Each structure stands twice: as structure tokens, then as C-alpha cells.
Coordinates of C-alpha atoms in Angstrom, one line a residue:
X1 CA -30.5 1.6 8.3
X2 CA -27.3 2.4 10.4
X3 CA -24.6 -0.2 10.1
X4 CA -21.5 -0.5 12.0
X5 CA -18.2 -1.7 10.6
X6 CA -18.4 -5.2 10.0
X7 CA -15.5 -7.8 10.7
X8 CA -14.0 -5.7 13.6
X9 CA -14.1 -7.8 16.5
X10 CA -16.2 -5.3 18.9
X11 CA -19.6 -5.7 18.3
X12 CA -22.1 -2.9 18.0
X13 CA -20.2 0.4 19.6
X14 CA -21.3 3.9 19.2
X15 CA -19.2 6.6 17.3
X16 CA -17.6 8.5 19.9
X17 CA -16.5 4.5 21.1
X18 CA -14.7 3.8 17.8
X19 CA -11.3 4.3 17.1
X20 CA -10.1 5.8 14.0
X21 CA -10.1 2.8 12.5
X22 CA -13.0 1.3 13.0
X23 CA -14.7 5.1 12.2
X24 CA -12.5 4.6 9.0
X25 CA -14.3 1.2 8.1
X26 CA -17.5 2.5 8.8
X27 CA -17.5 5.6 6.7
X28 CA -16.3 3.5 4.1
X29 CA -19.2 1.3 4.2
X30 CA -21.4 4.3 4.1
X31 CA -19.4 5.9 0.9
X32 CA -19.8 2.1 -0.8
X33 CA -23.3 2.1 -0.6
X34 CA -23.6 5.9 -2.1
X35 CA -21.4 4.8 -4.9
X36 CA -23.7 2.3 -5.5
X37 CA -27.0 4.5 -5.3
X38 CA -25.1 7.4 -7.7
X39 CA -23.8 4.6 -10.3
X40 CA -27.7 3.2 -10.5
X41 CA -29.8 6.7 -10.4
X42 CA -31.0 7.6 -13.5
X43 CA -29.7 10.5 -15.7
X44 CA -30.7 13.7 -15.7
X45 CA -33.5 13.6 -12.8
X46 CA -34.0 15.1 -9.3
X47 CA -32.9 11.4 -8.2
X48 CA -29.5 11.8 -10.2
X49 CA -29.0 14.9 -8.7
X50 CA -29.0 13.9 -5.0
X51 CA -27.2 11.0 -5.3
X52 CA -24.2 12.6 -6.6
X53 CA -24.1 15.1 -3.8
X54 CA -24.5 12.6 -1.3
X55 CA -21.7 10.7 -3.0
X56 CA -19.3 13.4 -3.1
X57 CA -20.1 14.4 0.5
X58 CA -19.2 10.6 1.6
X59 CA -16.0 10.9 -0.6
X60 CA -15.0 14.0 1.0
X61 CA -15.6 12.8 4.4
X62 CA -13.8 9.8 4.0
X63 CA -11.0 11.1 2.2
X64 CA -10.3 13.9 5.1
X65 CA -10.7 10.5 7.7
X66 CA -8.2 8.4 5.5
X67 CA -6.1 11.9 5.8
X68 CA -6.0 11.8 9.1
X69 CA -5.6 8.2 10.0
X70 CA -2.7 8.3 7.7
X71 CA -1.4 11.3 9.8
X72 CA -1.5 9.6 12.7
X73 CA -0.4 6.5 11.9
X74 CA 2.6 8.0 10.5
X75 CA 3.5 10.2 13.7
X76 CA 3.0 7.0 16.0
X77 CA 5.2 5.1 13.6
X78 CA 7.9 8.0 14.1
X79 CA 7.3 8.5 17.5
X80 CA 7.4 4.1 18.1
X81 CA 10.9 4.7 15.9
X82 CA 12.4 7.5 18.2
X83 CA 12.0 5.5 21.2
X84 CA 13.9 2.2 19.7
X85 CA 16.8 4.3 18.7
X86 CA 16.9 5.8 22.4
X87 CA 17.2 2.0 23.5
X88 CA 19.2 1.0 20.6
X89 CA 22.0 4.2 21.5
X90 CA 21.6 3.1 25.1
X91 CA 22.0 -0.7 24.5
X92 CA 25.1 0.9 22.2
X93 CA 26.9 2.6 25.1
X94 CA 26.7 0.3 27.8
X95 CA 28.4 -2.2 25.5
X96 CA 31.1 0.0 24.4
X97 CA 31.2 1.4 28.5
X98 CA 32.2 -2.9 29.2
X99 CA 34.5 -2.8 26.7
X100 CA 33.2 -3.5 23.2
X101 CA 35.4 -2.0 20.2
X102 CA 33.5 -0.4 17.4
X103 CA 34.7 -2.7 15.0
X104 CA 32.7 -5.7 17.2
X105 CA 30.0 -7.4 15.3
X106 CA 27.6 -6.9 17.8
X107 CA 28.0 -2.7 17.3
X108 CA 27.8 -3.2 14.3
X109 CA 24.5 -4.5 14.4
X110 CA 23.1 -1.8 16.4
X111 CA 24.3 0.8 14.4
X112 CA 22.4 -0.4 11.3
X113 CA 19.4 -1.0 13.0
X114 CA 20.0 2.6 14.5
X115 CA 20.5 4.1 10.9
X116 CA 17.3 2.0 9.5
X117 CA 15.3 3.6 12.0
X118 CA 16.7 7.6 10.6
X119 CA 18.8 8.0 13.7
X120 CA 22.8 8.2 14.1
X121 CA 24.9 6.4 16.2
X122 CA 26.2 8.7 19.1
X123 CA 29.8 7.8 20.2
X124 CA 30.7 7.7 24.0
X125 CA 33.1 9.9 25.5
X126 CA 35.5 9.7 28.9
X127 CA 37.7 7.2 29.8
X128 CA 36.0 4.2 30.0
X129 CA 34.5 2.8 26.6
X130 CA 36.1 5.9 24.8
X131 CA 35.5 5.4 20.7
X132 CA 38.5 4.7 18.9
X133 CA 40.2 7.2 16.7
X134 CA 43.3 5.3 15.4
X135 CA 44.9 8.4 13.8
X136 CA 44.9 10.3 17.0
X137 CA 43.7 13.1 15.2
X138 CA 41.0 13.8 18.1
X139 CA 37.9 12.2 15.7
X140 CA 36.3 9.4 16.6
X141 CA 37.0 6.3 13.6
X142 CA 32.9 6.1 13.6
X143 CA 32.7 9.9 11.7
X144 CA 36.0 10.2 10.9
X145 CA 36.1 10.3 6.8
X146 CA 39.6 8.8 6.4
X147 CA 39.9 7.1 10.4
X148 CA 43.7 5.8 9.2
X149 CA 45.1 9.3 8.7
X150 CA 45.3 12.1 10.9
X151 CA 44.2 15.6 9.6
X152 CA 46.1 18.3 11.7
X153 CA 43.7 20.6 10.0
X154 CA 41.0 19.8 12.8
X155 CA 43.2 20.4 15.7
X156 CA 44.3 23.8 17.2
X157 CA 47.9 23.7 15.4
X158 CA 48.6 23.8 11.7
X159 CA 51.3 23.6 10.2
X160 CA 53.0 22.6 6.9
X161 CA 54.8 19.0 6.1
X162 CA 58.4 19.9 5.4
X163 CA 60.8 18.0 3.8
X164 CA 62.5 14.2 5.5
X165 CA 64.6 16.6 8.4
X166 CA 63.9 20.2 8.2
X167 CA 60.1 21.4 8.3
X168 CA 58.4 20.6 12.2
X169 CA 55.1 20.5 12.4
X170 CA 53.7 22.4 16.0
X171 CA 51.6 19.2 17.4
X172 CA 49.6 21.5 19.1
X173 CA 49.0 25.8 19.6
X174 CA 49.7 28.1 17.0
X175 CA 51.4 27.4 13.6
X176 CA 55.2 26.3 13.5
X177 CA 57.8 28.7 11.6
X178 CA 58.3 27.1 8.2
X179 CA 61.5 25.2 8.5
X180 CA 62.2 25.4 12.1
X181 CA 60.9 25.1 15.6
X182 CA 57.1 25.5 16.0
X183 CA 57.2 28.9 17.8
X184 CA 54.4 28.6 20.4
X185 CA 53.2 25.1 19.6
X186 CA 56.4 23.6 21.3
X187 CA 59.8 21.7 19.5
X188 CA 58.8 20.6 15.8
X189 CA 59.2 17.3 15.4
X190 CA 61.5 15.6 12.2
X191 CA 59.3 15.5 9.6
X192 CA 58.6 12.7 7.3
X193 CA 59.1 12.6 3.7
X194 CA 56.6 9.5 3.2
X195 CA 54.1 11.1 5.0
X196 CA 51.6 12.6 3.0
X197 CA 48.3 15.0 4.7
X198 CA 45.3 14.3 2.9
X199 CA 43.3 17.4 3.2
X200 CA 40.1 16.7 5.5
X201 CA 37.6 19.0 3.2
X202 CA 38.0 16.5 0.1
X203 CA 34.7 14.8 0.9
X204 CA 33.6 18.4 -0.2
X205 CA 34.4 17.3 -4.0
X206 CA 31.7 14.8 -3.7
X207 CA 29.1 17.0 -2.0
X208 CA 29.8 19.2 -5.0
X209 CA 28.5 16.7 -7.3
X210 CA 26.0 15.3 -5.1
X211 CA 23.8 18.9 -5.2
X212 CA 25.2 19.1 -8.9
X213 CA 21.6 17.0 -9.7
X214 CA 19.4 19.4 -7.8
X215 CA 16.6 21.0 -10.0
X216 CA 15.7 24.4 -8.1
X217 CA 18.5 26.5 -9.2
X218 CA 18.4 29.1 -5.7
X219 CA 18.6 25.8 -3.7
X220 CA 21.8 24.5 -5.4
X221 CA 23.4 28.1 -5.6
X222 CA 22.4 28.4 -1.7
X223 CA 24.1 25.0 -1.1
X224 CA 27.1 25.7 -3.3
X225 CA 27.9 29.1 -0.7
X226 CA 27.6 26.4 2.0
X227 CA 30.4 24.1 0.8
X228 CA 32.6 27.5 0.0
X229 CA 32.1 28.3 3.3
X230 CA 33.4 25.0 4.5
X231 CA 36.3 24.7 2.3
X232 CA 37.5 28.1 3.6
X233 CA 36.9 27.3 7.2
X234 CA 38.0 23.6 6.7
X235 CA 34.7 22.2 8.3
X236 CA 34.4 18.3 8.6
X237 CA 31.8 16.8 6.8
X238 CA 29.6 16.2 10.1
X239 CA 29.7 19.7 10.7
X240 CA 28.3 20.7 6.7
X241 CA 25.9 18.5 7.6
X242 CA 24.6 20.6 10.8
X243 CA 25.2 23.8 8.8
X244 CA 22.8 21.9 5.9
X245 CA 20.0 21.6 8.4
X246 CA 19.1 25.4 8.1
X247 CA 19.0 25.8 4.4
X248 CA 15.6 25.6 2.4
X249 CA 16.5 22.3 0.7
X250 CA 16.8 20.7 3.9
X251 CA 13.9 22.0 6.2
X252 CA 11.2 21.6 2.7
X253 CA 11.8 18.0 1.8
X254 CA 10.8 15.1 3.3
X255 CA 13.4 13.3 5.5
X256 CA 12.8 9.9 3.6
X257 CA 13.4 11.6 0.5
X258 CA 16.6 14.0 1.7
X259 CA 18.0 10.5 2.9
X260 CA 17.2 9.2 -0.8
X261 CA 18.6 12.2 -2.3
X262 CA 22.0 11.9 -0.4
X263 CA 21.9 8.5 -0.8
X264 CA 21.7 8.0 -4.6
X265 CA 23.6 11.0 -6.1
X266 CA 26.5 10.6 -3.5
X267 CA 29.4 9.0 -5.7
X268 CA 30.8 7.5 -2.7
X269 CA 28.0 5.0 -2.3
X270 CA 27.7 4.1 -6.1
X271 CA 28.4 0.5 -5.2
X272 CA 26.4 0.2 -2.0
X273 CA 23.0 2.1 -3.5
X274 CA 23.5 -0.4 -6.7
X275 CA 23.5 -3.4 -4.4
X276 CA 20.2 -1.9 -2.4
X277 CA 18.5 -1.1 -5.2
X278 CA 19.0 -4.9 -6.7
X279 CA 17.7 -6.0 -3.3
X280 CA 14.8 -3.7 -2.8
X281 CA 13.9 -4.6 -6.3
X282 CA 13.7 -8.5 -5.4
X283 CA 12.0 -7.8 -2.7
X284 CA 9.3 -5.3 -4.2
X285 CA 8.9 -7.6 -7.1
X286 CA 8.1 -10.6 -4.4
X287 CA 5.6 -8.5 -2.3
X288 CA 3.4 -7.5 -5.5
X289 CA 3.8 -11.8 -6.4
X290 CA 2.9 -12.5 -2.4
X291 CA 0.0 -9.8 -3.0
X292 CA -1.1 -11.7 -6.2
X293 CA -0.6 -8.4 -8.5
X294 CA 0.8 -8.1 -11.6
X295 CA 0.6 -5.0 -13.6
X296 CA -1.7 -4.4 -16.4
X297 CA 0.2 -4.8 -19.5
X298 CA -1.9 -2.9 -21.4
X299 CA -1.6 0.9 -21.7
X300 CA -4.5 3.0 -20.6
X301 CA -3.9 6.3 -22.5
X302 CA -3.6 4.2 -25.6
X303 CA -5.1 0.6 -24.9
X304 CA -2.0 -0.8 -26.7
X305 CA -0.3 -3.7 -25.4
X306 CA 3.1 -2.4 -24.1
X307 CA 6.7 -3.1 -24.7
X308 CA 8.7 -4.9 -22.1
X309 CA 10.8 -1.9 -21.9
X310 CA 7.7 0.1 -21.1
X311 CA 6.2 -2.7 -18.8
X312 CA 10.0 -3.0 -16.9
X313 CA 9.7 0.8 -17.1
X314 CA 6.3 0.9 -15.0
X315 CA 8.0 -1.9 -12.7
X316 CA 10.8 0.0 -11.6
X317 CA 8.9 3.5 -11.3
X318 CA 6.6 1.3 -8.5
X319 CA 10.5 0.5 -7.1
X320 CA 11.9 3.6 -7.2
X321 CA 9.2 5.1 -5.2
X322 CA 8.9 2.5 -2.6
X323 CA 13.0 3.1 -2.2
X324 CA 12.2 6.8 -2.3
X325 CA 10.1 7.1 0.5
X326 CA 11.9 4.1 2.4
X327 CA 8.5 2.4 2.7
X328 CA 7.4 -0.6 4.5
X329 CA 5.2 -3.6 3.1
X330 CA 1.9 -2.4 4.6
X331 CA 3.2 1.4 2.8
X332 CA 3.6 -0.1 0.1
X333 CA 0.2 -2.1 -0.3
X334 CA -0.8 1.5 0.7
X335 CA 0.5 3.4 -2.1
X336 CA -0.5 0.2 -4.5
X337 CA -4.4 0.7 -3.6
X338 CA -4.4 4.1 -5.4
X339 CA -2.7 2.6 -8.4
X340 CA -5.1 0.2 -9.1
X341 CA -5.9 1.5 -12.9
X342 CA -2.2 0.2 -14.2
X343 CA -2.5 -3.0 -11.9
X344 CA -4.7 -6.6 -11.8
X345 CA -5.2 -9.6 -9.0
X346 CA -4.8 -12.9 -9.7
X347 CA -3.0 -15.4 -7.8
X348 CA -1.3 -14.5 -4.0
X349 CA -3.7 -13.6 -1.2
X350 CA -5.4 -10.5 -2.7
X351 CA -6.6 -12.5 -5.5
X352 CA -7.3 -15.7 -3.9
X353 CA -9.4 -13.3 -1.0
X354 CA -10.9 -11.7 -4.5
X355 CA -12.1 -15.5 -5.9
X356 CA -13.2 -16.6 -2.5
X357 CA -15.6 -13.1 -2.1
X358 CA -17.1 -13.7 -5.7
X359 CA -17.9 -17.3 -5.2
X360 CA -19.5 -16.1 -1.8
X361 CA -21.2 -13.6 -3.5
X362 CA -22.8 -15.8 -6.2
X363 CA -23.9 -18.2 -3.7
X364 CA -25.8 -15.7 -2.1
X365 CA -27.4 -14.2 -5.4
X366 CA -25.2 -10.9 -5.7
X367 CA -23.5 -10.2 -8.9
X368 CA -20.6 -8.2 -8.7
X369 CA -19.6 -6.2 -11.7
X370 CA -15.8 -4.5 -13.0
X371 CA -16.4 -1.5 -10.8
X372 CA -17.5 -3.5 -7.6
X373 CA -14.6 -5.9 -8.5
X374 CA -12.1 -2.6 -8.1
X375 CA -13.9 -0.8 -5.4
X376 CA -12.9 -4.5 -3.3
X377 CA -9.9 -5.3 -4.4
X378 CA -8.5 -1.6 -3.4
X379 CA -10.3 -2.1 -0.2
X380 CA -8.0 -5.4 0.3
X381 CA -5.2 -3.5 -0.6
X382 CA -5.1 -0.3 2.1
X383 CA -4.4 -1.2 4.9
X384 CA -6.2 1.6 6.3
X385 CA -9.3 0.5 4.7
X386 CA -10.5 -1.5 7.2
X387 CA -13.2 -3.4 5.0
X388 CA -11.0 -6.8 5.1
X389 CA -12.2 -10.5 3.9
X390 CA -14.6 -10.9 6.8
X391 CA -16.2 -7.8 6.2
X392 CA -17.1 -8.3 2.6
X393 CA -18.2 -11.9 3.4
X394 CA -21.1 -10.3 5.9
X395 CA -21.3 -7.5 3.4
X396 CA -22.5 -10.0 0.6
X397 CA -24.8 -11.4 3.0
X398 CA -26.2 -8.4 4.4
X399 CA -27.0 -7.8 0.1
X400 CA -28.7 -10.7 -0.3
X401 CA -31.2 -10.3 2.9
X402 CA -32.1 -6.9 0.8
X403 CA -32.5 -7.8 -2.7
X404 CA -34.5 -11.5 -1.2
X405 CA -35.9 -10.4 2.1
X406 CA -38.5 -13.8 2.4
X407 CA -35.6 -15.4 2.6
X408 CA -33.8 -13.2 5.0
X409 CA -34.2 -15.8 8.2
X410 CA -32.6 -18.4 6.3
X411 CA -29.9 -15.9 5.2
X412 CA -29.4 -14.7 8.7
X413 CA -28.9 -18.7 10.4
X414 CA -26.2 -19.3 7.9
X415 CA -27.7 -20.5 4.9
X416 CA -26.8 -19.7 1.6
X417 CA -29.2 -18.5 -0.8
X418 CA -28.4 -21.2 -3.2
X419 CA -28.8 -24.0 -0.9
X420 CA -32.1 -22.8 -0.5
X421 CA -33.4 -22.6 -3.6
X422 CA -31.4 -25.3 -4.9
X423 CA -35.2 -27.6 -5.1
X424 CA -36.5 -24.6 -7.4
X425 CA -33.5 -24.7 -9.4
X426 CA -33.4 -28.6 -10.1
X427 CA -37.2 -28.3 -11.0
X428 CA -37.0 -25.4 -13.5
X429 CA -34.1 -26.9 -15.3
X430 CA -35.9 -30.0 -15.4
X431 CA -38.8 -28.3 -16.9
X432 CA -36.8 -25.7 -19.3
X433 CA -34.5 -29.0 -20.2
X434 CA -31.6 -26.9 -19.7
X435 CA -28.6 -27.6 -17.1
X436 CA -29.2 -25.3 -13.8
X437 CA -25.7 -24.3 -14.0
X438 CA -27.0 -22.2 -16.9
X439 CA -29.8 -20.7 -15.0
X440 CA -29.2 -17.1 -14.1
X441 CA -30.6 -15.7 -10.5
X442 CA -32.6 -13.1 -11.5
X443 CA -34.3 -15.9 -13.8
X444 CA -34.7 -18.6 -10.9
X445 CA -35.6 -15.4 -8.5
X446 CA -38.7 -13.9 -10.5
X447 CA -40.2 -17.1 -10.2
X448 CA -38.9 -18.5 -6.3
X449 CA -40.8 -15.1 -5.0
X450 CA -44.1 -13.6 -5.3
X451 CA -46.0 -10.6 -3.9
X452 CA -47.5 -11.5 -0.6
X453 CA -51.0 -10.6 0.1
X454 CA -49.6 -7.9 2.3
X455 CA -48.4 -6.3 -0.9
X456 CA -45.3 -7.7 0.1
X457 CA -42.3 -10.2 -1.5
X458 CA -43.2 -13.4 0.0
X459 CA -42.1 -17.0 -0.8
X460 CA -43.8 -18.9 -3.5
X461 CA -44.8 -22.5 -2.9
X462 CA -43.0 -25.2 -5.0
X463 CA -46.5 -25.6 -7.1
X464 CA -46.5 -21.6 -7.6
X465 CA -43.2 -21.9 -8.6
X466 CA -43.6 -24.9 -11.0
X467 CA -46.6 -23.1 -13.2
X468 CA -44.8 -19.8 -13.2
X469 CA -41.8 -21.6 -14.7
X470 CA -44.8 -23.3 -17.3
X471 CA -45.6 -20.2 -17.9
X472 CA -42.6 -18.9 -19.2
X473 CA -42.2 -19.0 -23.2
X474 CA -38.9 -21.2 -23.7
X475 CA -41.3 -24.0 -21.7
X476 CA -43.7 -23.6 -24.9
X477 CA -40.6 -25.1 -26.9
X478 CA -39.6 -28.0 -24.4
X479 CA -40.5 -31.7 -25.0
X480 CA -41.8 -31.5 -22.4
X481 CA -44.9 -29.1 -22.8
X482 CA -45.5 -30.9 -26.4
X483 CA -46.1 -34.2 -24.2
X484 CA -48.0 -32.2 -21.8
X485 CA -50.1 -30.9 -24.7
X486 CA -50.3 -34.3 -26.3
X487 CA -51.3 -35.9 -22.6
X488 CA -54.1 -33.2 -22.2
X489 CA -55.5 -33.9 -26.2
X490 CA -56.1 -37.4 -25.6
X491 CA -57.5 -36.7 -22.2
X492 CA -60.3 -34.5 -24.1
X493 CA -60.9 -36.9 -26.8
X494 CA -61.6 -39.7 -24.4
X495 CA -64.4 -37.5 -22.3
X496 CA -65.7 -37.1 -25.5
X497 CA -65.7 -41.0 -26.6
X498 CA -64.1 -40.1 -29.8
X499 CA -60.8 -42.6 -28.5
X500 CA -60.8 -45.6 -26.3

């Protein structure tokens, strides 16, 4: 029986009508119900056999589907990105154009909404609006490394800093003659003895020990050429970071994790990473509480209960990667749905959702064991699933029509198995002398339904029913059959005259 994916919103559509995510849902309904049929065929027979292909065949598809949805979810997330930051440098430079200063509040903000989305803010040039650079030395305070002193090395003229009244320094041309006059750059000026030029390739120091961390060996000796080469031609940093572009480290990794790499092992931002990571650990640690998930605390290579140093340990590895990869929430929940053999629900939506499904599910006779439990709960967790709530509400109902079909109208009008049953239920706890809450479905149901004369299931009447229950051995034991059997004696003995 085809089904469609349940929950969506749009009804019965075709295939070619879907969208990826709906085709998503839908294949994953199909690969649930081959799980199913593999995890119940029996070992070792032609059955076995058939549904283990089929159930790798609806693993691979759905895998190469998840693949791609993933794909494209991810470039239309980059591509939604890419178009903010053109607005955000636009909104940036018409402010600046009116007269905003860099140091505003309101740049401010853009810029770090710019930066969170993987661009760079772009300063203005001209007249109007130009970016400040308040030590003249021709690099805007926005990429200049140290904006409060001016580098001479990154203008056309160099020259050395003599002592308070003798050396000139050429303010612009060629070098100035030690001592004297700059000799094409114009009259050197006095110099100043207090003055002291801080050498613009020092951020090179910390670049050094930045790639000093990186594991391929070619990749760090390629880099290391790089910052010679810089030194030598006293680069800025912004232009390393062009030249770092074309080496293999750069154009092999992933941005999010180049950004992370920088980022972390840079000793300039040793206070600034420290503080992010305290945040992004509050806030992961929140999202797996908002989620309901805690982590299993008990090893599953050695089925030991862990240390709290090992459990923190497993904690911050689920951090460090979601700072890593500079994920979002819904990334996150992502990456959590193929960990779920080191984590557990309880609590938070996911296991409330969880609860609320297995109540459903009992009311509507379907037992769900460990492996269905997981198989949901992961579902709940990707958000690229597409099985949510809903669908495993109509999912469990859908279940119950099968396994109980002469019940199926009910089923389909909104009744719940259990309240239709709950008659036969009363009655054979009555006659077992047991409480119902005690009885077990597959008990009550081998007794609610019959084989039709049609060969059939078919409901059995509420007399049916009562005998069947009768019937049963643990009635032999009841008070009830002994008064029954007591009833019935005395019966005979007064056809028979022996008792008045």
C-alpha cells in the first residue's frame, strides 16, 4: 500500500509534486516499515534474505536523499547569508556616506552581524564618509593592526628614526640619506627621540604560532615560506591573509573550521575565544536541557558508569564541535540525531513529544519496543527528518487499523482502540478477578476478535467474548468459576430430586 508523508500539510501529491522534503519524509516512512519487516523475518530463510536487501536498498536511498537535502539546504543557507551581508555592507556605507564614525555603536553593530554571517566589513573610500585612519599612515583604523601608530613601512618612503635633531625621515618618495635631508623624498623633518616605529610585520610572530599547532607537516612548512615571504616584503597582515587563500591548507578545509582554526590558536584572541567558548557552552548545555537530552552516563564500549571527568569530557566534545563548525540550533539537533547511542530523552520537548507518542501508541494497541523508541526519538531530533509529532500520531493509528482491521472504521472516525474495547476489558477483568490495568492487549485482543465466516478477523459479540474469556485456564482458578461450578451442581441435583 503506497503511503504519502504524513503530517505535511498538502494532502495526497504525487512524487514529482513533492519537494525534497516531503520526498525525504516519505522515503523515511518506506525505510521504517523495512526495518520493521527485516527485524521480524525469521533467520536463515528465503524470507530473511529479502528483507535485508530491501532494507539496505531503502537505507541507501534514503541516505543519498538525506545527502542531498543536506546539500541543498546548506547552499541556500550560504547563498540566504551572502545576500544579508550585501545589505548589511550597503546599510554600512550609506551610514558612514551621512556621516557615521566607525567607532558609532550603530557600525558597530553591523560589522558583527557582517562577521557572524563569514563576510568582512568593506571600508568606504573618497571624500565623503572616508574611514578613519588616525595615524595617517594611509590604513584605514578598521584593518589597521596598531590604528594609533603610523608604520612608514606601508608607504612609498622609508626611512630610519634618527636621533631628537639630526636623522629626517623622507615623508614620502625614496629613502632619506641617514642623517640629513631626505634626498628625493623632500626636506627631512626633526626627528623625535620619543617616537618609537613599531614594525608593522609583528602580527607575523603570532601567525607563527598560530600554524605552530597544524598536524600536516608540508602544510605548516608551506605556510611558514608564506610568512618569510611577508616579513621580507613587509606585507600587512590583510595582505598574508589574500596570499593564504592559494595555499592547500586554505582551499582543503572547510571555511567554518579555517575560521575556528584562526580563531582558537591565535594568541591575540586568548581572552575573547575563552569568553565565547564559556558562552557557547551555556548555551549548548541549555539547547540539549530545551531538547530534554541528557547524555547517557553509562559507557558503551565498557557498560561502566563513567567518571564526571569522562561524562564533562563527552559534554564538551558535543561543544567543541558545535563551536567548530559554527553551527546553529537546528545543526545542532542535526548532528545530535546521529549521536543517539551516547545520548537519552526525558524531560524538554523531545521527551515530552516521546511520552505523548507512547501513551498514543498504547491507546491504540501498538507496543513500541527499545529500537522503535530510538528509530523515533532520532526522527524528532533531524530536522531533516520530516517524520515530526503529527506524523507519528497518524503513524500509530495507521498500525492499529492493520494489526485490528474489524475495528478499522472506528479507528479511522477518531476513536481510540481502547475506548472501544474498554466494555471487553471491564468484563474480562471482572471474570479473571484481576484489575484491567493489568490486562495486556494481545490478551484482551485474542479474545475481542474472531475469524469471520469469510475466513476473515471479524468482531466478536460481547457473549463470544465472555465464554472465550471462560474458556481461558486462569478462569478455572477464579471464585468465580467455583460458584459457577457450585451453581450448575445444585442445578443437576434438583432435576434429579436428590435436593429440594
Amino acid at each position: 500500500m503506497a503511503v504519502g508523508p504524513r503530517g505535511g500539510g498538502r494532502g495526497n501529491v504525487q512524487p514529482d509534486e513533492m519537494t525534497p522534503e516531503e520526498k525525504l519524509a516519505r522515503t523515511g516512512y518506506f525505510l521504517e516499515q523495512k526495518r520493521k519487516a527485516f527485524a521480524s523475518a525469521k533467520l536463515n530463510t528465503p524470507a530473511y534474505t529479502k528483507a535485508e536487501k530491501e532494507y539496505l536498498a531503502a537505507k541507501k536511498a534514503f541516505d543519498e536523499l538525506n545527502a542531498q537535502v543536506k546539500t541543498a539546504s546548506a547552499a541556500a543557507l550560504q547563498k540566504k547569508n551572502q545576500a544579508e551581508v550585501t545589505r548589511l555592507q550597503g546599510e554600512r556605507k550609506r551610514a558612514l556616506t551621512l556621516g557615521a564614525k566607525e567607532t558609532d555603536q550603530k557600525i558597530k553593530d553591523i560589522d558583527a552581524k557582517i562577521k557572524a554571517l563569514g563576510g568582512t566589513p568593506t571600508p568606504i573610500t573618497g571624500t565623503a564618509g572616508k574611514s578613519k585612519d588616525s595615524d595617517g599612515d594611509g590604513i584605514p583604523d578598521l584593518i589597521d593592526n596598531l590604528p594609533t601608530v603610523a608604520n612608514p613601512d606601508q608607504k612609498s618612503g622609508t626611512g630610519k628614526v634618527g636621533s631628537a635633531g639630526t636623522a629626517g625621515v623622507g615623508s614620502t618618495g625614496a629613502t632619506g640619506s641617514t642623517g640629513g635631508t631626505g634626498s628625493t623624498g623632500g626636506t627631512g623633518g626633526t626627528g623625535d627621540k620619543n617616537k618609537v616605529v613599531i614594525d608593522k610585520t609583528v602580527w607575523v610572530s603570532y601567525m607563527r604560532q598560530t600554524f605552530k599547532t597544524l598536524d600536516d607537516a608540508k602544510m605548516r612548512d608551506d605556510i611558514e615560506k608564506l610568512l618569510d615571504t611577508a616579513k621580507k616584503q613587509n606585507w600587512d597582515e590583510a595582505t598574508f591573509m589574500e596570499a593564504l587563500k592559494g595555499t592547500t591548507w586554505w582551499q582543503t578545509e572547510y571555511p567554518t573550521f579555517r575560521n575556528f582554526f584562526l580563531e582558537s590558536n591565535d594568541p591575540r584572541n586568548a581572552a575573547t575565544f575563552g569568553q565565547k567558548i564559556n558562552n557557547k557552552t551555556d548555551a549548548v548545555r541549555q539547547r540539549l536541557e530545551a531538547l530534554g537530552i541528557r547524555l547517557n552516563q553509562i559507557d558503551p564500549t565498557t557498560g561502566k558508569m563513567m567518571t564526571p571527568e569522562e561524562y564533562n569530557k563527552r559534554v564538551n566534545g558535543i561543544i567543541l564541535e558545535t563551536i567548530k563548525n559554527d553551527w546553529t540550533d537546528a545543526q545542532l539537533d542535526n548532528y545530535l540525531a546521529t549521536k543517539s547511542d551516547i545520548i537519552f530523552s526525558g524531560g524538554g520537548s523531545i521527551g515530552s513529544s516521546i511520552r505523548r507518542i507512547n501513551d498514543l501508541a498504547w491507546k491504540y494497541g501498538v507496543s513500541l519496543d527499545d529500537n522503535y523508541k530510538k528509530s523515533i526519538n532520532q526522527s524528532l531530533l533531524d530536522t531533516m527528518d520530516g517524520r515530526d509529532e503529527s506524523f507519528w500520531y497518524e503513524e500509530m493509528k495507521r498500525q492499529s487499523s492493520e494489526l485490528y482491521s474489524p475495528f478499522a472504521e472506528g479507528l479511522n472516525q477518531g476513536r481510540s482502540l481502547y475506548d472501544m474495547t474498554r466494555n471487553y476489558r471491564n468484563q474480562m477483568a471482572s471474570l479473571l478477578e484481576m484489575d484491567e490495568s493489568s490486562i495486556k492487549w494481545n490478551d484482551l485482543m485474542k479474545y475481542a476478535m474472531k475469524t469471520g465466516v469469510d475466513g476473515k478477523p471479524a468482531k466478536s459479540t460481547f457473549a463470544d467474548f465472555t465464554k472465550s474469556v471462560k474458556n481461558d485456564p486462569l478462569w478455572q482458578y477464579t471464585k468465580n468459576a467455583k460458584e459457577t461450578y457450585t451453581n450448575q451442581a445444585l442445578s443437576l441435583l434438583r432435576d434429579f430430586g436428590i435436593v429440594g
